[in-house]
Amino acid sequence: MEFTTGLGWTRLPLAVAFIFGSVLTASAQIIPPFAPAATVPDEEAEAADTADVNDPDVLKGIDVDKLDWGQLAIDAGTLNDIIAAKKRAQAAANNGLNWSANANANGSSAVTVKQSVSSFWDTRIGADMTVAKEPTTMSELMAQKAANGGNLPQSSGSAWAAATAPGAGPVWDKTAVEARIDPGAEQSKLGASLTKSVPLSSDYSLTLRNGYSVNQQGTTALPGVGGHITRNYETDQSAKVTITDTGTSITAGQTMSTTDDKWLRKFGAEQKLFDNVTVSGSVGETSQGAINKSLTAGFKKSW
């Protein structure tokens, strides 16, 4: 037997209609946990909405007729201007002075400050300082002397400037210039490097680099002895092969300076483990003829 509704387009078996009706009856008797709260009668709702004379007046002292309701009417263009202004303010904050400090084992602190001057050539200026803490007690004085071989740590610092510029067409890709001055040690350095990157394939790339630098060392004039300045010229050449898939790079290079007067060769490799953590090792010649070996691992971040 079939049950036919009055609409004439939906048919349900009589058994299904009976079960459906039983479910509706049970649902009317059981209130599920997520059911909405019972409706408050109209009289109780009106009593709840009626303000108490003891309630504080939130509009006290405010002239409603003088409120500028037009501030709520913000179109899409105005909203985009607000977002752009916030981005410019954040960029200006990022281009400000960036301070960082690390405590040294001898009780002093290594302080670095840097600032971006121009984004056109990626020009930056900064200073690296070692700030020695003045001992306030005898125990601090003895501890600092013990950590520095019987002497107190001295404050020092150097100022630097660096810029990265584009290259000259197909000859090289990038030009980097760096200058550093250490007034306390009467040292200064001016260096420049030319870099050329050549893709070998989709997985391999070759980077050629030529660097040139001038190191200047001065001596303080003493009574009867005039100070003098010595300069050391240095050049280095290197070739670096990078394997993109494995994060491995192999470097071979050589350096020569006026003090050594001969080429000193160096070979190294670097392996990226994850994120910015790398392991690197190198083997190089020294001016005394011995072989210099090193193996380092740590966190590396470029900016």
PDB file of C-alpha atoms in Angstrom:
ATOM      1  CA  MET A   1       0.000   0.000   0.000  1.00  0.00           C
ATOM      2  CA  GLU A   2       1.316   3.488  -0.762  1.00  0.00           C
ATOM      3  CA  PHE A   3       0.666   6.831   0.859  1.00  0.00           C
ATOM      4  CA  THR A   4       0.086   9.686  -1.566  1.00  0.00           C
ATOM      5  CA  THR A   5       0.287  13.333  -0.521  1.00  0.00           C
ATOM      6  CA  GLY A   6      -2.208  15.884  -1.656  1.00  0.00           C
ATOM      7  CA  LEU A   7       0.396  17.545  -3.843  1.00  0.00           C
ATOM      8  CA  GLY A   8       0.446  14.522  -6.030  1.00  0.00           C
ATOM      9  CA  TRP A   9       4.227  14.522  -6.747  1.00  0.00           C
ATOM     10  CA  THR A  10       5.784  12.868  -3.643  1.00  0.00           C
ATOM     11  CA  ARG A  11       5.063   9.268  -2.694  1.00  0.00           C
ATOM     12  CA  LEU A  12       6.329   7.493   0.409  1.00  0.00           C
ATOM     13  CA  PRO A  13       5.665   3.932   1.467  1.00  0.00           C
ATOM     14  CA  LEU A  14       3.281   3.658   4.359  1.00  0.00           C
ATOM     15  CA  ALA A  15       5.951   2.030   6.563  1.00  0.00           C
ATOM     16  CA  VAL A  16       8.363   4.896   5.942  1.00  0.00           C
ATOM     17  CA  ALA A  17       5.664   7.432   6.719  1.00  0.00           C
ATOM     18  CA  PHE A  18       4.883   5.617   9.982  1.00  0.00           C
ATOM     19  CA  ILE A  19       8.580   5.589  11.023  1.00  0.00           C
ATOM     20  CA  PHE A  20       8.948   9.238  10.056  1.00  0.00           C
ATOM     21  CA  GLY A  21       5.981  10.171  12.179  1.00  0.00           C
ATOM     22  CA  SER A  22       7.358   8.237  15.153  1.00  0.00           C
ATOM     23  CA  VAL A  23      10.687  10.059  14.878  1.00  0.00           C
ATOM     24  CA  LEU A  24       8.950  13.423  14.839  1.00  0.00           C
ATOM     25  CA  THR A  25       6.965  12.473  17.935  1.00  0.00           C
ATOM     26  CA  ALA A  26      10.125  11.395  19.805  1.00  0.00           C
ATOM     27  CA  SER A  27      11.967  14.507  18.722  1.00  0.00           C
ATOM     28  CA  ALA A  28       9.212  16.659  20.118  1.00  0.00           C
ATOM     29  CA  GLN A  29       9.609  15.005  23.526  1.00  0.00           C
ATOM     30  CA  ILE A  30      13.465  15.061  23.726  1.00  0.00           C
ATOM     31  CA  ILE A  31      15.402  18.309  23.746  1.00  0.00           C
ATOM     32  CA  PRO A  32      18.832  17.838  22.169  1.00  0.00           C
ATOM     33  CA  PRO A  33      21.815  19.422  23.909  1.00  0.00           C
ATOM     34  CA  PHE A  34      22.237  21.929  21.126  1.00  0.00           C
ATOM     35  CA  ALA A  35      18.647  23.008  21.051  1.00  0.00           C
ATOM     36  CA  PRO A  36      18.082  26.783  21.419  1.00  0.00           C
ATOM     37  CA  ALA A  37      16.947  28.131  24.726  1.00  0.00           C
ATOM     38  CA  ALA A  38      13.276  28.357  25.419  1.00  0.00           C
ATOM     39  CA  THR A  39      11.612  31.490  24.152  1.00  0.00           C
ATOM     40  CA  VAL A  40      10.902  34.030  26.848  1.00  0.00           C
ATOM     41  CA  PRO A  41       7.287  35.124  26.923  1.00  0.00           C
ATOM     42  CA  ASP A  42       6.575  38.542  25.524  1.00  0.00           C
ATOM     43  CA  GLU A  43       5.815  40.085  28.923  1.00  0.00           C
ATOM     44  CA  GLU A  44       9.034  38.745  30.453  1.00  0.00           C
ATOM     45  CA  ALA A  45      11.056  39.861  27.419  1.00  0.00           C
ATOM     46  CA  GLU A  46       9.650  43.367  27.673  1.00  0.00           C
ATOM     47  CA  ALA A  47      10.488  43.455  31.397  1.00  0.00           C
ATOM     48  CA  ALA A  48      14.057  42.312  30.673  1.00  0.00           C
ATOM     49  CA  ASP A  49      14.500  44.952  27.966  1.00  0.00           C
ATOM     50  CA  THR A  50      13.249  47.715  30.206  1.00  0.00           C
ATOM     51  CA  ALA A  51      16.206  49.760  31.494  1.00  0.00           C
ATOM     52  CA  ASP A  52      16.707  50.040  35.196  1.00  0.00           C
ATOM     53  CA  VAL A  53      16.820  53.551  36.671  1.00  0.00           C
ATOM     54  CA  ASN A  54      20.058  52.572  38.398  1.00  0.00           C
ATOM     55  CA  ASP A  55      21.828  51.632  35.135  1.00  0.00           C
ATOM     56  CA  PRO A  56      24.553  54.133  34.068  1.00  0.00           C
ATOM     57  CA  ASP A  57      23.749  56.409  31.166  1.00  0.00           C
ATOM     58  CA  VAL A  58      26.245  55.569  28.432  1.00  0.00           C
ATOM     59  CA  LEU A  59      25.232  58.643  26.385  1.00  0.00           C
ATOM     60  CA  LYS A  60      25.653  61.078  29.270  1.00  0.00           C
ATOM     61  CA  GLY A  61      27.451  64.212  28.104  1.00  0.00           C
ATOM     62  CA  ILE A  62      27.254  63.219  24.409  1.00  0.00           C
ATOM     63  CA  ASP A  63      25.251  65.279  21.917  1.00  0.00           C
ATOM     64  CA  VAL A  64      23.885  62.722  19.493  1.00  0.00           C
ATOM     65  CA  ASP A  65      23.067  65.392  16.926  1.00  0.00           C
ATOM     66  CA  LYS A  66      26.739  66.396  16.721  1.00  0.00           C
ATOM     67  CA  LEU A  67      28.114  62.896  16.126  1.00  0.00           C
ATOM     68  CA  ASP A  68      29.911  62.468  12.775  1.00  0.00           C
ATOM     69  CA  TRP A  69      28.325  59.321  11.446  1.00  0.00           C
ATOM     70  CA  GLY A  70      30.095  59.845   8.120  1.00  0.00           C
ATOM     71  CA  GLN A  71      33.279  58.299   9.554  1.00  0.00           C
ATOM     72  CA  LEU A  72      31.607  54.914   9.346  1.00  0.00           C
ATOM     73  CA  ALA A  73      31.041  55.327   5.593  1.00  0.00           C
ATOM     74  CA  ILE A  74      34.417  54.024   4.279  1.00  0.00           C
ATOM     75  CA  ASP A  75      34.581  52.970   0.664  1.00  0.00           C
ATOM     76  CA  ALA A  76      36.977  50.438  -0.814  1.00  0.00           C
ATOM     77  CA  GLY A  77      39.388  53.118  -2.013  1.00  0.00           C
ATOM     78  CA  THR A  78      39.732  54.685   1.426  1.00  0.00           C
ATOM     79  CA  LEU A  79      40.306  51.257   2.974  1.00  0.00           C
ATOM     80  CA  ASN A  80      43.090  50.548   0.487  1.00  0.00           C
ATOM     81  CA  ASP A  81      44.728  53.881   1.349  1.00  0.00           C
ATOM     82  CA  ILE A  82      44.688  52.991   5.047  1.00  0.00           C
ATOM     83  CA  ILE A  83      46.281  49.591   4.366  1.00  0.00           C
ATOM     84  CA  ALA A  84      48.939  51.181   2.131  1.00  0.00           C
ATOM     85  CA  ALA A  85      49.759  53.766   4.819  1.00  0.00           C
ATOM     86  CA  LYS A  86      50.234  51.011   7.401  1.00  0.00           C
ATOM     87  CA  LYS A  87      52.575  49.158   5.030  1.00  0.00           C
ATOM     88  CA  ARG A  88      54.641  52.308   4.453  1.00  0.00           C
ATOM     89  CA  ALA A  89      54.890  52.901   8.187  1.00  0.00           C
ATOM     90  CA  GLN A  90      56.043  49.307   8.728  1.00  0.00           C
ATOM     91  CA  ALA A  91      58.643  49.614   5.962  1.00  0.00           C
ATOM     92  CA  ALA A  92      59.950  52.842   7.492  1.00  0.00           C
ATOM     93  CA  ALA A  93      60.260  51.105  10.848  1.00  0.00           C
ATOM     94  CA  ASN A  94      62.201  48.228   9.262  1.00  0.00           C
ATOM     95  CA  ASN A  95      64.585  50.706   7.594  1.00  0.00           C
ATOM     96  CA  GLY A  96      65.445  52.320  10.923  1.00  0.00           C
ATOM     97  CA  LEU A  97      68.322  51.504  13.205  1.00  0.00           C
ATOM     98  CA  ASN A  98      68.654  47.810  13.929  1.00  0.00           C
ATOM     99  CA  TRP A  99      70.396  47.013  17.223  1.00  0.00           C
ATOM    100  CA  SER A 100      71.672  43.655  18.420  1.00  0.00           C
ATOM    101  CA  ALA A 101      73.821  42.682  21.394  1.00  0.00           C
ATOM    102  CA  ASN A 102      75.518  39.460  22.517  1.00  0.00           C
ATOM    103  CA  ALA A 103      77.319  38.804  25.790  1.00  0.00           C
ATOM    104  CA  ASN A 104      80.951  37.673  25.554  1.00  0.00           C
ATOM    105  CA  ALA A 105      82.643  35.203  27.884  1.00  0.00           C
ATOM    106  CA  ASN A 106      85.039  37.853  29.258  1.00  0.00           C
ATOM    107  CA  GLY A 107      82.197  40.012  30.591  1.00  0.00           C
ATOM    108  CA  SER A 108      81.979  42.467  27.687  1.00  0.00           C
ATOM    109  CA  SER A 109      79.146  42.781  25.172  1.00  0.00           C
ATOM    110  CA  ALA A 110      79.311  42.737  21.381  1.00  0.00           C
ATOM    111  CA  VAL A 111      76.942  45.417  20.092  1.00  0.00           C
ATOM    112  CA  THR A 112      76.070  45.851  16.418  1.00  0.00           C
ATOM    113  CA  VAL A 113      74.026  48.651  14.920  1.00  0.00           C
ATOM    114  CA  LYS A 114      73.151  48.931  11.236  1.00  0.00           C
ATOM    115  CA  GLN A 115      70.837  50.943   9.039  1.00  0.00           C
ATOM    116  CA  SER A 116      69.799  50.838   5.404  1.00  0.00           C
ATOM    117  CA  VAL A 117      70.626  54.105   3.626  1.00  0.00           C
ATOM    118  CA  SER A 118      69.364  53.457   0.122  1.00  0.00           C
ATOM    119  CA  SER A 119      67.507  50.577  -1.460  1.00  0.00           C
ATOM    120  CA  PHE A 120      68.634  51.509  -4.994  1.00  0.00           C
ATOM    121  CA  TRP A 121      72.147  50.138  -4.505  1.00  0.00           C
ATOM    122  CA  ASP A 122      71.407  48.312  -1.230  1.00  0.00           C
ATOM    123  CA  THR A 123      73.600  50.696   0.727  1.00  0.00           C
ATOM    124  CA  ARG A 124      74.077  50.060   4.459  1.00  0.00           C
ATOM    125  CA  ILE A 125      76.072  51.647   7.243  1.00  0.00           C
ATOM    126  CA  GLY A 126      76.755  50.363  10.722  1.00  0.00           C
ATOM    127  CA  ALA A 127      79.137  49.895  13.601  1.00  0.00           C
ATOM    128  CA  ASP A 128      80.500  46.905  15.495  1.00  0.00           C
ATOM    129  CA  MET A 129      81.384  47.660  19.097  1.00  0.00           C
ATOM    130  CA  THR A 130      82.752  45.811  22.091  1.00  0.00           C
ATOM    131  CA  VAL A 131      81.394  47.417  25.226  1.00  0.00           C
ATOM    132  CA  ALA A 132      83.231  46.555  28.452  1.00  0.00           C
ATOM    133  CA  LYS A 133      81.237  46.666  31.667  1.00  0.00           C
ATOM    134  CA  GLU A 134      82.737  48.631  34.527  1.00  0.00           C
ATOM    135  CA  PRO A 135      83.139  46.391  37.595  1.00  0.00           C
ATOM    136  CA  THR A 136      81.105  47.555  40.590  1.00  0.00           C
ATOM    137  CA  THR A 137      82.425  45.129  43.192  1.00  0.00           C
ATOM    138  CA  MET A 138      85.781  43.568  43.954  1.00  0.00           C
ATOM    139  CA  SER A 139      84.496  40.135  42.983  1.00  0.00           C
ATOM    140  CA  GLU A 140      83.497  41.381  39.517  1.00  0.00           C
ATOM    141  CA  LEU A 141      86.899  43.030  39.143  1.00  0.00           C
ATOM    142  CA  MET A 142      88.741  39.817  39.987  1.00  0.00           C
ATOM    143  CA  ALA A 143      86.470  37.757  37.705  1.00  0.00           C
ATOM    144  CA  GLN A 144      87.046  40.068  34.708  1.00  0.00           C
ATOM    145  CA  LYS A 145      90.800  40.062  35.246  1.00  0.00           C
ATOM    146  CA  ALA A 146      90.823  36.269  35.502  1.00  0.00           C
ATOM    147  CA  ALA A 147      88.886  35.960  32.231  1.00  0.00           C
ATOM    148  CA  ASN A 148      91.231  38.349  30.383  1.00  0.00           C
ATOM    149  CA  GLY A 149      94.648  37.167  31.533  1.00  0.00           C
ATOM    150  CA  GLY A 150      95.011  39.635  34.369  1.00  0.00           C
ATOM    151  CA  ASN A 151      93.813  42.693  32.426  1.00  0.00           C
ATOM    152  CA  LEU A 152      90.444  44.394  32.257  1.00  0.00           C
ATOM    153  CA  PRO A 153      88.578  44.196  28.912  1.00  0.00           C
ATOM    154  CA  GLN A 154      88.687  47.405  26.921  1.00  0.00           C
ATOM    155  CA  SER A 155      85.888  48.927  24.877  1.00  0.00           C
ATOM    156  CA  SER A 156      86.510  49.189  21.141  1.00  0.00           C
ATOM    157  CA  GLY A 157      84.581  49.665  17.961  1.00  0.00           C
ATOM    158  CA  SER A 158      84.720  49.989  14.197  1.00  0.00           C
ATOM    159  CA  ALA A 159      82.464  51.714  11.691  1.00  0.00           C
ATOM    160  CA  TRP A 160      81.663  50.262   8.292  1.00  0.00           C
ATOM    161  CA  ALA A 161      79.739  50.969   5.100  1.00  0.00           C
ATOM    162  CA  ALA A 162      78.713  48.508   2.394  1.00  0.00           C
ATOM    163  CA  ALA A 163      76.980  48.804  -0.952  1.00  0.00           C
ATOM    164  CA  THR A 164      75.884  46.314  -3.600  1.00  0.00           C
ATOM    165  CA  ALA A 165      75.528  47.551  -7.163  1.00  0.00           C
ATOM    166  CA  PRO A 166      74.737  45.873 -10.485  1.00  0.00           C
ATOM    167  CA  GLY A 167      77.517  44.711 -12.769  1.00  0.00           C
ATOM    168  CA  ALA A 168      78.587  45.706 -16.241  1.00  0.00           C
ATOM    169  CA  GLY A 169      76.518  43.733 -18.716  1.00  0.00           C
ATOM    170  CA  PRO A 170      77.921  40.296 -19.623  1.00  0.00           C
ATOM    171  CA  VAL A 171      81.276  40.881 -17.879  1.00  0.00           C
ATOM    172  CA  TRP A 172      80.028  40.499 -14.273  1.00  0.00           C
ATOM    173  CA  ASP A 173      76.671  40.483 -12.508  1.00  0.00           C
ATOM    174  CA  LYS A 174      77.227  42.187  -9.155  1.00  0.00           C
ATOM    175  CA  THR A 175      79.628  44.671  -7.610  1.00  0.00           C
ATOM    176  CA  ALA A 176      80.117  44.855  -3.847  1.00  0.00           C
ATOM    177  CA  VAL A 177      82.055  47.592  -2.059  1.00  0.00           C
ATOM    178  CA  GLU A 178      82.891  47.656   1.659  1.00  0.00           C
ATOM    179  CA  ALA A 179      84.854  50.079   3.819  1.00  0.00           C
ATOM    180  CA  ARG A 180      85.753  49.643   7.509  1.00  0.00           C
ATOM    181  CA  ILE A 181      87.549  51.935   9.962  1.00  0.00           C
ATOM    182  CA  ASP A 182      88.781  51.034  13.448  1.00  0.00           C
ATOM    183  CA  PRO A 183      90.051  54.239  15.087  1.00  0.00           C
ATOM    184  CA  GLY A 184      91.236  52.519  18.267  1.00  0.00           C
ATOM    185  CA  ALA A 185      93.531  50.117  16.419  1.00  0.00           C
ATOM    186  CA  GLU A 186      94.310  52.674  13.692  1.00  0.00           C
ATOM    187  CA  GLN A 187      93.225  50.206  11.042  1.00  0.00           C
ATOM    188  CA  SER A 188      91.160  50.721   7.907  1.00  0.00           C
ATOM    189  CA  LYS A 189      90.132  48.537   5.000  1.00  0.00           C
ATOM    190  CA  LEU A 190      88.649  49.245   1.590  1.00  0.00           C
ATOM    191  CA  GLY A 191      87.577  46.330  -0.569  1.00  0.00           C
ATOM    192  CA  ALA A 192      85.611  45.571  -3.705  1.00  0.00           C
ATOM    193  CA  SER A 193      84.495  42.335  -5.350  1.00  0.00           C
ATOM    194  CA  LEU A 194      83.132  41.421  -8.782  1.00  0.00           C
ATOM    195  CA  THR A 195      80.845  38.402  -9.112  1.00  0.00           C
ATOM    196  CA  LYS A 196      79.677  36.519 -12.169  1.00  0.00           C
ATOM    197  CA  SER A 197      77.131  33.662 -12.024  1.00  0.00           C
ATOM    198  CA  VAL A 198      76.897  31.150 -14.857  1.00  0.00           C
ATOM    199  CA  PRO A 199      74.151  28.462 -14.861  1.00  0.00           C
ATOM    200  CA  LEU A 200      75.586  25.141 -15.982  1.00  0.00           C
ATOM    201  CA  SER A 201      72.291  23.256 -15.983  1.00  0.00           C
ATOM    202  CA  SER A 202      69.007  23.193 -14.105  1.00  0.00           C
ATOM    203  CA  ASP A 203      70.732  21.649 -11.071  1.00  0.00           C
ATOM    204  CA  TYR A 204      74.246  23.146 -11.215  1.00  0.00           C
ATOM    205  CA  SER A 205      75.526  26.717 -11.211  1.00  0.00           C
ATOM    206  CA  LEU A 206      78.992  28.280 -11.268  1.00  0.00           C
ATOM    207  CA  THR A 207      79.914  31.524  -9.488  1.00  0.00           C
ATOM    208  CA  LEU A 208      83.196  33.306 -10.267  1.00  0.00           C
ATOM    209  CA  ARG A 209      84.500  35.970  -7.902  1.00  0.00           C
ATOM    210  CA  ASN A 210      87.429  38.397  -8.001  1.00  0.00           C
ATOM    211  CA  GLY A 211      88.145  40.453  -4.901  1.00  0.00           C
ATOM    212  CA  TYR A 212      90.530  43.317  -4.219  1.00  0.00           C
ATOM    213  CA  SER A 213      91.260  45.045  -0.911  1.00  0.00           C
ATOM    214  CA  VAL A 214      93.645  47.529   0.679  1.00  0.00           C
ATOM    215  CA  ASN A 215      94.458  47.226   4.385  1.00  0.00           C
ATOM    216  CA  GLN A 216      96.044  50.189   6.097  1.00  0.00           C
ATOM    217  CA  GLN A 217      97.749  50.056   9.493  1.00  0.00           C
ATOM    218  CA  GLY A 218      99.012  53.133  11.300  1.00  0.00           C
ATOM    219  CA  THR A 219     101.273  53.531  14.314  1.00  0.00           C
ATOM    220  CA  THR A 220     100.949  56.189  16.994  1.00  0.00           C
ATOM    221  CA  ALA A 221     103.641  58.809  16.996  1.00  0.00           C
ATOM    222  CA  LEU A 222     105.900  58.793  20.070  1.00  0.00           C
ATOM    223  CA  PRO A 223     108.209  61.526  21.379  1.00  0.00           C
ATOM    224  CA  GLY A 224     111.189  61.520  19.075  1.00  0.00           C
ATOM    225  CA  VAL A 225     109.669  58.854  16.804  1.00  0.00           C
ATOM    226  CA  GLY A 226     107.193  59.774  14.119  1.00  0.00           C
ATOM    227  CA  GLY A 227     104.274  57.558  13.242  1.00  0.00           C
ATOM    228  CA  HIS A 228     104.088  55.809   9.906  1.00  0.00           C
ATOM    229  CA  ILE A 229     101.476  54.023   7.820  1.00  0.00           C
ATOM    230  CA  THR A 230     101.826  50.635   6.142  1.00  0.00           C
ATOM    231  CA  ARG A 231      99.531  49.316   3.439  1.00  0.00           C
ATOM    232  CA  ASN A 232      98.884  45.747   2.402  1.00  0.00           C
ATOM    233  CA  TYR A 233      97.270  44.953  -0.946  1.00  0.00           C
ATOM    234  CA  GLU A 234      95.438  41.669  -1.335  1.00  0.00           C
ATOM    235  CA  THR A 235      93.618  39.920  -4.161  1.00  0.00           C
ATOM    236  CA  ASP A 236      91.624  36.709  -4.177  1.00  0.00           C
ATOM    237  CA  GLN A 237      90.031  34.570  -6.876  1.00  0.00           C
ATOM    238  CA  SER A 238      87.509  31.796  -6.361  1.00  0.00           C
ATOM    239  CA  ALA A 239      85.171  29.506  -8.261  1.00  0.00           C
ATOM    240  CA  LYS A 240      82.118  28.015  -6.562  1.00  0.00           C
ATOM    241  CA  VAL A 241      79.952  25.192  -7.881  1.00  0.00           C
ATOM    242  CA  THR A 242      76.515  24.865  -6.283  1.00  0.00           C
ATOM    243  CA  ILE A 243      74.282  21.787  -6.497  1.00  0.00           C
ATOM    244  CA  THR A 244      70.740  23.038  -6.027  1.00  0.00           C
ATOM    245  CA  ASP A 245      68.984  19.773  -5.155  1.00  0.00           C
ATOM    246  CA  THR A 246      71.338  18.704  -2.362  1.00  0.00           C
ATOM    247  CA  GLY A 247      72.292  22.153  -1.025  1.00  0.00           C
ATOM    248  CA  THR A 248      75.987  21.377  -1.530  1.00  0.00           C
ATOM    249  CA  SER A 249      78.603  23.858  -2.692  1.00  0.00           C
ATOM    250  CA  ILE A 250      82.274  23.280  -3.525  1.00  0.00           C
ATOM    251  CA  THR A 251      84.741  26.173  -3.649  1.00  0.00           C
ATOM    252  CA  ALA A 252      88.291  26.389  -4.972  1.00  0.00           C
ATOM    253  CA  GLY A 253      90.307  29.598  -4.792  1.00  0.00           C
ATOM    254  CA  GLN A 254      93.604  31.338  -4.188  1.00  0.00           C
ATOM    255  CA  THR A 255      94.766  34.540  -2.512  1.00  0.00           C
ATOM    256  CA  MET A 256      97.895  36.657  -2.692  1.00  0.00           C
ATOM    257  CA  SER A 257      99.001  39.702  -0.716  1.00  0.00           C
ATOM    258  CA  THR A 258     102.024  41.972  -0.696  1.00  0.00           C
ATOM    259  CA  THR A 259     103.185  40.529   2.623  1.00  0.00           C
ATOM    260  CA  ASP A 260     103.126  36.897   1.402  1.00  0.00           C
ATOM    261  CA  ASP A 261     104.130  37.591  -2.223  1.00  0.00           C
ATOM    262  CA  LYS A 262     102.877  34.195  -3.359  1.00  0.00           C
ATOM    263  CA  TRP A 263      99.609  32.483  -4.136  1.00  0.00           C
ATOM    264  CA  LEU A 264      98.004  30.563  -1.270  1.00  0.00           C
ATOM    265  CA  ARG A 265      95.464  27.994  -2.449  1.00  0.00           C
ATOM    266  CA  LYS A 266      92.349  26.947  -0.594  1.00  0.00           C
ATOM    267  CA  PHE A 267      89.693  24.286  -1.110  1.00  0.00           C
ATOM    268  CA  GLY A 268      86.392  24.055   0.766  1.00  0.00           C
ATOM    269  CA  ALA A 269      82.918  22.542   0.780  1.00  0.00           C
ATOM    270  CA  GLU A 270      79.643  23.468   2.444  1.00  0.00           C
ATOM    271  CA  GLN A 271      76.551  21.345   3.075  1.00  0.00           C
ATOM    272  CA  LYS A 272      73.163  22.775   3.988  1.00  0.00           C
ATOM    273  CA  LEU A 273      71.374  20.574   6.521  1.00  0.00           C
ATOM    274  CA  PHE A 274      68.054  22.373   7.022  1.00  0.00           C
ATOM    275  CA  ASP A 275      66.835  25.982   7.017  1.00  0.00           C
ATOM    276  CA  ASN A 276      69.948  28.109   7.693  1.00  0.00           C
ATOM    277  CA  VAL A 277      72.041  25.448   9.451  1.00  0.00           C
ATOM    278  CA  THR A 278      75.139  24.482   7.482  1.00  0.00           C
ATOM    279  CA  VAL A 279      78.310  22.446   7.913  1.00  0.00           C
ATOM    280  CA  SER A 280      81.459  23.638   6.162  1.00  0.00           C
ATOM    281  CA  GLY A 281      85.062  22.537   5.969  1.00  0.00           C
ATOM    282  CA  SER A 282      88.166  23.896   4.283  1.00  0.00           C
ATOM    283  CA  VAL A 283      91.832  23.070   3.657  1.00  0.00           C
ATOM    284  CA  GLY A 284      94.238  25.856   2.757  1.00  0.00           C
ATOM    285  CA  GLU A 285      97.894  26.775   2.522  1.00  0.00           C
ATOM    286  CA  THR A 286      99.603  29.276   4.828  1.00  0.00           C
ATOM    287  CA  SER A 287     102.572  31.570   4.283  1.00  0.00           C
ATOM    288  CA  GLN A 288     104.638  29.428   6.702  1.00  0.00           C
ATOM    289  CA  GLY A 289     104.096  26.328   4.528  1.00  0.00           C
ATOM    290  CA  ALA A 290     101.783  24.480   6.933  1.00  0.00           C
ATOM    291  CA  ILE A 291      98.303  23.316   6.001  1.00  0.00           C
ATOM    292  CA  ASN A 292      95.367  25.039   7.693  1.00  0.00           C
ATOM    293  CA  LYS A 293      92.328  22.806   8.240  1.00  0.00           C
ATOM    294  CA  SER A 294      88.960  23.828   9.649  1.00  0.00           C
ATOM    295  CA  LEU A 295      85.538  22.272  10.157  1.00  0.00           C
ATOM    296  CA  THR A 296      82.656  24.438  11.335  1.00  0.00           C
ATOM    297  CA  ALA A 297      78.911  24.119  11.772  1.00  0.00           C
ATOM    298  CA  GLY A 298      76.418  26.744  12.731  1.00  0.00           C
ATOM    299  CA  PHE A 299      73.597  29.085  11.845  1.00  0.00           C
ATOM    300  CA  LYS A 300      74.144  31.296   8.831  1.00  0.00           C
ATOM    301  CA  LYS A 301      71.926  34.261   7.894  1.00  0.00           C
ATOM    302  CA  SER A 302      72.526  36.732   5.084  1.00  0.00           C
ATOM    303  CA  TRP A 303      71.028  40.202   4.926  1.00  0.00           C
TER     304      TRP A 303
END
